[in-house]
Amino acid sequence: MKIALRHAFVLAVCAFALVPIVFVVSAAINPLGTLASTDLLPNGASLGNFADLFSSETHPFARWFFNSVFIALTASFASLLLSMFAAYAFSRMRFRGRRVGLLALLLIQMFPQFLAIVTIFIIFTRVTDLYPPFGFNTTWGLLLLYLGGALGVNTWLMKGFLDTVPKELDEAATVDGATHTQIFWRIILPLVTPILAVTALLAFIGFMSEFLMANVFLRDPESKTLAVGMFGMIAGDQRNANFGMFAAATLITAVPTVGVFLWLQKYIVSGLTAGAVKG
């Protein structure tokens, strides 16, 4: 009886998790493409919503997709590199202001970046006048904005992982004549692959789904990201008419995140199962 109840509970949880996904897939292949006509099981199926999504002149989805993937990959890599450098310095080196710097990073994270939106807006207004490629409605401007908050939680997360790596490895490499750069790239980095993979995945998901800052700084249709552009697809009176295209866009948007997860999964598993020292 207990086993039957457990199986019933698992099936109920699976059904609860799968119903929203089935609903989105149903809306994406519904030929009518409206919210009012969307059913869990549509009458007929077609790829018309996907075709309309890529052929729409008012909603350049292909451009939004490229902007989001490019920004997420670039910002994730840059923030991961900066956080790793900072975590290595805080974990392995002793210098004046180390403790204050760590506490400052922790305290700053208590306040969301959006609290400084007015100041940031004024700064980027000036930047747009002096250096337009890094101002409003530009990919590089948004990347610069994201990298301004790259340090923080990731640095603390990596530092905690680096603290578990024996310092005897550093000392042995130093005795052999290795520099700090060689120790970092050839010894430490291969040993912290799991935390790098996890941090990269979380950063990629965060940048792909970021909306508030991007909505303020991106107004030109060609410069928008997926979050901002797709919000405009269902804003106001367009919610009912464009729901089919929105559902199709949602499915396509999930592809990069799933791909990055599948790519990083092997590094997470191999890093957790491999030992640092083998006899």
Tab-separated table of C-alpha atoms in Angstrom:
chain	number	residue	atom	x	y	z
A	1	MET	CA	0.000	0.000	0.000
A	2	LYS	CA	2.808	2.402	0.894
A	3	ILE	CA	4.576	1.718	-2.416
A	4	ALA	CA	1.365	2.393	-4.332
A	5	LEU	CA	0.877	5.694	-2.519
A	6	ARG	CA	4.456	6.690	-3.263
A	7	HIS	CA	4.033	5.917	-6.943
A	8	ALA	CA	0.761	7.839	-7.017
A	9	PHE	CA	2.406	10.832	-5.355
A	10	VAL	CA	5.325	10.772	-7.840
A	11	LEU	CA	2.916	10.559	-10.777
A	12	ALA	CA	0.904	13.489	-9.398
A	13	VAL	CA	4.050	15.592	-9.021
A	14	CYS	CA	5.161	14.712	-12.567
A	15	ALA	CA	1.741	15.610	-13.952
A	16	PHE	CA	1.772	18.903	-12.044
A	17	ALA	CA	5.196	19.739	-13.518
A	18	LEU	CA	4.394	18.612	-17.064
A	19	VAL	CA	0.992	20.285	-17.525
A	20	PRO	CA	2.448	23.822	-17.981
A	21	ILE	CA	4.984	22.494	-20.489
A	22	VAL	CA	2.288	20.635	-22.420
A	23	PHE	CA	0.160	23.791	-22.406
A	24	VAL	CA	3.004	25.892	-23.865
A	25	VAL	CA	3.742	23.285	-26.543
A	26	SER	CA	0.041	23.115	-27.358
A	27	ALA	CA	-0.165	26.897	-27.684
A	28	ALA	CA	2.943	26.952	-29.891
A	29	ILE	CA	1.521	24.451	-32.406
A	30	ASN	CA	-2.049	25.779	-32.263
A	31	PRO	CA	-2.814	27.106	-35.781
A	32	LEU	CA	-5.122	29.845	-34.429
A	33	GLY	CA	-2.339	31.341	-32.304
A	34	THR	CA	-4.487	33.231	-29.793
A	35	LEU	CA	-4.844	32.967	-26.021
A	36	ALA	CA	-8.617	32.502	-26.197
A	37	SER	CA	-8.299	29.524	-28.569
A	38	THR	CA	-5.542	27.738	-26.640
A	39	ASP	CA	-6.473	24.311	-25.280
A	40	LEU	CA	-4.424	21.617	-23.621
A	41	LEU	CA	-4.996	19.445	-26.681
A	42	PRO	CA	-5.421	21.639	-29.785
A	43	ASN	CA	-7.552	20.684	-32.780
A	44	GLY	CA	-4.813	20.215	-35.350
A	45	ALA	CA	-1.212	21.255	-35.239
A	46	SER	CA	1.088	23.337	-37.413
A	47	LEU	CA	4.352	25.245	-37.284
A	48	GLY	CA	2.703	28.456	-38.430
A	49	ASN	CA	3.494	30.285	-35.199
A	50	PHE	CA	7.211	29.531	-35.607
A	51	ALA	CA	7.132	30.747	-39.201
A	52	ASP	CA	5.292	33.930	-38.187
A	53	LEU	CA	7.770	34.467	-35.370
A	54	PHE	CA	10.786	34.585	-37.671
A	55	SER	CA	9.026	36.478	-40.465
A	56	SER	CA	7.487	39.219	-38.325
A	57	GLU	CA	8.753	42.712	-39.170
A	58	THR	CA	7.570	44.300	-35.931
A	59	HIS	CA	9.160	41.598	-33.733
A	60	PRO	CA	12.714	40.753	-34.936
A	61	PHE	CA	12.973	37.573	-32.876
A	62	ALA	CA	16.135	36.305	-34.599
A	63	ARG	CA	17.945	39.504	-33.638
A	64	TRP	CA	16.684	39.287	-30.044
A	65	PHE	CA	17.859	35.683	-29.856
A	66	PHE	CA	21.348	36.574	-31.097
A	67	ASN	CA	21.603	39.545	-28.719
A	68	SER	CA	20.603	37.474	-25.687
A	69	VAL	CA	22.899	34.535	-26.423
A	70	PHE	CA	25.854	36.808	-27.229
A	71	ILE	CA	25.354	38.932	-24.109
A	72	ALA	CA	24.790	35.903	-21.851
A	73	LEU	CA	27.858	34.022	-23.117
A	74	THR	CA	30.162	37.042	-23.080
A	75	ALA	CA	28.989	38.378	-19.721
A	76	SER	CA	29.101	34.907	-18.141
A	77	PHE	CA	32.661	34.296	-19.320
A	78	ALA	CA	33.874	37.729	-18.246
A	79	SER	CA	32.162	37.634	-14.857
A	80	LEU	CA	33.431	34.092	-14.259
A	81	LEU	CA	36.995	35.164	-15.033
A	82	LEU	CA	36.814	38.264	-12.829
A	83	SER	CA	35.247	36.347	-9.945
A	84	MET	CA	37.834	33.587	-10.223
A	85	PHE	CA	40.724	36.057	-10.139
A	86	ALA	CA	39.246	37.807	-7.099
A	87	ALA	CA	38.495	34.533	-5.314
A	88	TYR	CA	42.050	33.278	-5.893
A	89	ALA	CA	43.507	36.486	-4.478
A	90	PHE	CA	41.259	36.426	-1.407
A	91	SER	CA	41.859	32.717	-0.788
A	92	ARG	CA	45.581	32.386	-1.385
A	93	MET	CA	47.090	35.811	-0.686
A	94	ARG	CA	47.310	37.943	2.449
A	95	PHE	CA	47.234	41.700	1.953
A	96	ARG	CA	46.015	44.844	3.680
A	97	GLY	CA	42.273	45.355	3.243
A	98	ARG	CA	41.540	41.696	2.482
A	99	ARG	CA	38.936	41.258	5.226
A	100	VAL	CA	37.367	44.651	4.531
A	101	GLY	CA	37.155	43.816	0.838
A	102	LEU	CA	35.404	40.525	1.501
A	103	LEU	CA	32.891	42.147	3.847
A	104	ALA	CA	32.318	44.965	1.354
A	105	LEU	CA	31.499	42.470	-1.406
A	106	LEU	CA	29.044	40.725	0.909
A	107	LEU	CA	27.357	43.922	2.098
A	108	ILE	CA	27.008	45.370	-1.412
A	109	GLN	CA	25.100	42.263	-2.483
A	110	MET	CA	22.447	43.050	0.128
A	111	PHE	CA	21.280	45.954	-2.036
A	112	PRO	CA	19.899	45.150	-5.503
A	113	GLN	CA	21.529	46.819	-8.479
A	114	PHE	CA	18.226	48.371	-9.457
A	115	LEU	CA	18.431	50.734	-6.451
A	116	ALA	CA	21.159	52.605	-8.322
A	117	ILE	CA	19.156	52.852	-11.549
A	118	VAL	CA	18.876	56.649	-11.412
A	119	THR	CA	22.624	57.113	-10.944
A	120	ILE	CA	23.416	54.531	-13.603
A	121	PHE	CA	20.967	56.164	-15.998
A	122	ILE	CA	22.650	59.554	-15.557
A	123	ILE	CA	26.091	58.012	-16.066
A	124	PHE	CA	25.051	56.233	-19.251
A	125	THR	CA	23.391	59.393	-20.537
A	126	ARG	CA	26.822	61.006	-20.435
A	127	VAL	CA	28.483	57.883	-21.832
A	128	THR	CA	26.042	57.861	-24.758
A	129	ASP	CA	27.025	61.422	-25.647
A	130	LEU	CA	30.780	60.755	-25.427
A	131	TYR	CA	31.032	57.104	-26.546
A	132	PRO	CA	27.840	56.038	-28.396
A	133	PRO	CA	28.981	52.379	-28.943
A	134	PHE	CA	28.892	51.893	-25.145
A	135	GLY	CA	25.715	53.869	-24.453
A	136	PHE	CA	21.993	53.211	-24.593
A	137	ASN	CA	20.551	50.706	-27.089
A	138	THR	CA	23.897	48.957	-27.563
A	139	THR	CA	25.021	45.444	-26.736
A	140	TRP	CA	28.392	46.593	-25.410
A	141	GLY	CA	26.739	49.163	-23.148
A	142	LEU	CA	24.546	46.502	-21.555
A	143	LEU	CA	27.567	44.205	-21.172
A	144	LEU	CA	29.446	47.005	-19.422
A	145	LEU	CA	26.482	47.477	-17.101
A	146	TYR	CA	26.303	43.772	-16.250
A	147	LEU	CA	30.028	43.488	-15.587
A	148	GLY	CA	29.760	46.328	-13.092
A	149	GLY	CA	28.033	43.892	-10.751
A	150	ALA	CA	30.010	40.792	-11.724
A	151	LEU	CA	31.795	40.401	-8.378
A	152	GLY	CA	29.915	39.410	-5.263
A	153	VAL	CA	28.195	36.130	-4.595
A	154	ASN	CA	30.274	34.311	-7.216
A	155	THR	CA	33.490	35.475	-5.559
A	156	TRP	CA	32.368	34.185	-2.157
A	157	LEU	CA	31.192	30.911	-3.686
A	158	MET	CA	34.499	30.310	-5.460
A	159	LYS	CA	36.566	31.408	-2.477
A	160	GLY	CA	34.842	28.857	-0.274
A	161	PHE	CA	35.643	26.150	-2.808
A	162	LEU	CA	39.250	27.315	-3.217
A	163	ASP	CA	39.750	27.176	0.542
A	164	THR	CA	39.149	23.401	0.378
A	165	VAL	CA	42.025	22.904	-2.090
A	166	PRO	CA	45.178	22.019	-0.083
A	167	LYS	CA	47.722	24.817	-0.012
A	168	GLU	CA	50.460	22.192	-0.023
A	169	LEU	CA	49.910	21.931	-3.787
A	170	ASP	CA	50.770	25.625	-4.161
A	171	GLU	CA	53.823	25.264	-1.949
A	172	ALA	CA	55.080	22.234	-3.857
A	173	ALA	CA	54.653	24.060	-7.158
A	174	THR	CA	56.452	27.115	-5.765
A	175	VAL	CA	59.388	24.942	-4.700
A	176	ASP	CA	59.549	23.625	-8.281
A	177	GLY	CA	59.799	27.189	-9.536
A	178	ALA	CA	56.207	27.833	-10.617
A	179	THR	CA	54.878	31.389	-10.590
A	180	HIS	CA	51.466	32.493	-9.274
A	181	THR	CA	50.182	32.579	-12.848
A	182	GLN	CA	51.344	29.034	-13.572
A	183	ILE	CA	49.894	27.777	-10.265
A	184	PHE	CA	46.552	29.400	-11.052
A	185	TRP	CA	46.162	28.148	-14.630
A	186	ARG	CA	47.825	24.726	-14.434
A	187	ILE	CA	47.089	23.524	-10.902
A	188	ILE	CA	44.227	25.386	-9.253
A	189	LEU	CA	41.931	25.879	-12.246
A	190	PRO	CA	41.667	22.165	-13.213
A	191	LEU	CA	40.821	21.286	-9.601
A	192	VAL	CA	37.931	23.748	-9.286
A	193	THR	CA	36.110	22.723	-12.473
A	194	PRO	CA	32.848	21.832	-10.645
A	195	ILE	CA	32.404	25.272	-9.087
A	196	LEU	CA	33.349	26.942	-12.375
A	197	ALA	CA	30.697	24.932	-14.202
A	198	VAL	CA	28.003	25.650	-11.610
A	199	THR	CA	28.839	29.360	-11.480
A	200	ALA	CA	28.911	29.620	-15.276
A	201	LEU	CA	25.516	27.940	-15.540
A	202	LEU	CA	23.918	30.184	-12.925
A	203	ALA	CA	25.430	33.283	-14.517
A	204	PHE	CA	24.226	32.284	-17.980
A	205	ILE	CA	20.676	31.672	-16.765
A	206	GLY	CA	20.685	34.980	-14.892
A	207	PHE	CA	21.878	37.017	-17.872
A	208	MET	CA	19.499	35.262	-20.286
A	209	SER	CA	16.476	36.038	-18.119
A	210	GLU	CA	17.475	39.517	-16.853
A	211	PHE	CA	14.702	42.012	-17.598
A	212	LEU	CA	14.659	45.103	-15.359
A	213	MET	CA	17.958	46.707	-16.347
A	214	ALA	CA	17.662	45.662	-19.988
A	215	ASN	CA	14.155	47.105	-20.219
A	216	VAL	CA	15.442	50.491	-19.044
A	217	PHE	CA	18.494	50.662	-21.315
A	218	LEU	CA	17.202	48.978	-24.489
A	219	ARG	CA	14.474	50.771	-26.443
A	220	ASP	CA	15.459	50.211	-30.057
A	221	PRO	CA	13.724	47.039	-31.407
A	222	GLU	CA	16.971	45.790	-32.966
A	223	SER	CA	18.919	46.070	-29.702
A	224	LYS	CA	16.448	44.315	-27.387
A	225	THR	CA	17.082	41.000	-25.675
A	226	LEU	CA	14.645	38.101	-25.576
A	227	ALA	CA	13.202	39.061	-22.191
A	228	VAL	CA	12.480	42.642	-23.255
A	229	GLY	CA	11.327	41.799	-26.761
A	230	MET	CA	9.026	38.964	-25.729
A	231	PHE	CA	7.474	41.152	-23.049
A	232	GLY	CA	6.549	43.626	-25.774
A	233	MET	CA	4.919	40.853	-27.795
A	234	ILE	CA	2.197	40.307	-25.200
A	235	ALA	CA	2.003	43.814	-23.733
A	236	GLY	CA	-1.332	45.604	-23.867
A	237	ASP	CA	-3.774	44.640	-26.604
A	238	GLN	CA	-1.316	42.267	-28.301
A	239	ARG	CA	-1.512	39.662	-25.548
A	240	ASN	CA	-4.306	37.643	-27.109
A	241	ALA	CA	-3.245	37.949	-30.751
A	242	ASN	CA	0.449	37.108	-30.285
A	243	PHE	CA	0.143	34.388	-27.663
A	244	GLY	CA	0.892	31.603	-30.141
A	245	MET	CA	4.101	33.311	-31.289
A	246	PHE	CA	4.988	34.011	-27.658
A	247	ALA	CA	4.642	30.319	-26.770
A	248	ALA	CA	6.794	29.362	-29.757
A	249	ALA	CA	9.405	31.921	-28.693
A	250	THR	CA	9.373	30.483	-25.168
A	251	LEU	CA	10.258	27.014	-26.456
A	252	ILE	CA	13.099	28.347	-28.619
A	253	THR	CA	14.392	30.471	-25.739
A	254	ALA	CA	14.817	27.363	-23.585
A	255	VAL	CA	17.171	25.743	-26.122
A	256	PRO	CA	20.372	27.709	-25.229
A	257	THR	CA	19.917	27.161	-21.487
A	258	VAL	CA	19.334	23.431	-21.920
A	259	GLY	CA	22.311	23.230	-24.268
A	260	VAL	CA	24.629	24.986	-21.821
A	261	PHE	CA	23.410	22.742	-19.000
A	262	LEU	CA	24.061	19.571	-21.013
A	263	TRP	CA	27.498	20.856	-22.009
A	264	LEU	CA	28.536	21.739	-18.451
A	265	GLN	CA	26.996	18.645	-16.870
A	266	LYS	CA	29.945	16.438	-17.783
A	267	TYR	CA	32.381	18.880	-16.197
A	268	ILE	CA	30.358	18.943	-12.983
A	269	VAL	CA	30.172	15.154	-12.782
A	270	SER	CA	33.814	14.563	-13.783
A	271	GLY	CA	35.024	17.209	-11.366
A	272	LEU	CA	33.100	15.728	-8.469
A	273	THR	CA	34.247	12.176	-9.150
A	274	ALA	CA	37.907	12.900	-9.924
A	275	GLY	CA	40.462	13.165	-7.130
A	276	ALA	CA	43.021	15.951	-6.826
A	277	VAL	CA	45.832	13.559	-5.904
A	278	LYS	CA	46.093	10.101	-7.419
A	279	GLY	CA	48.442	7.438	-6.197
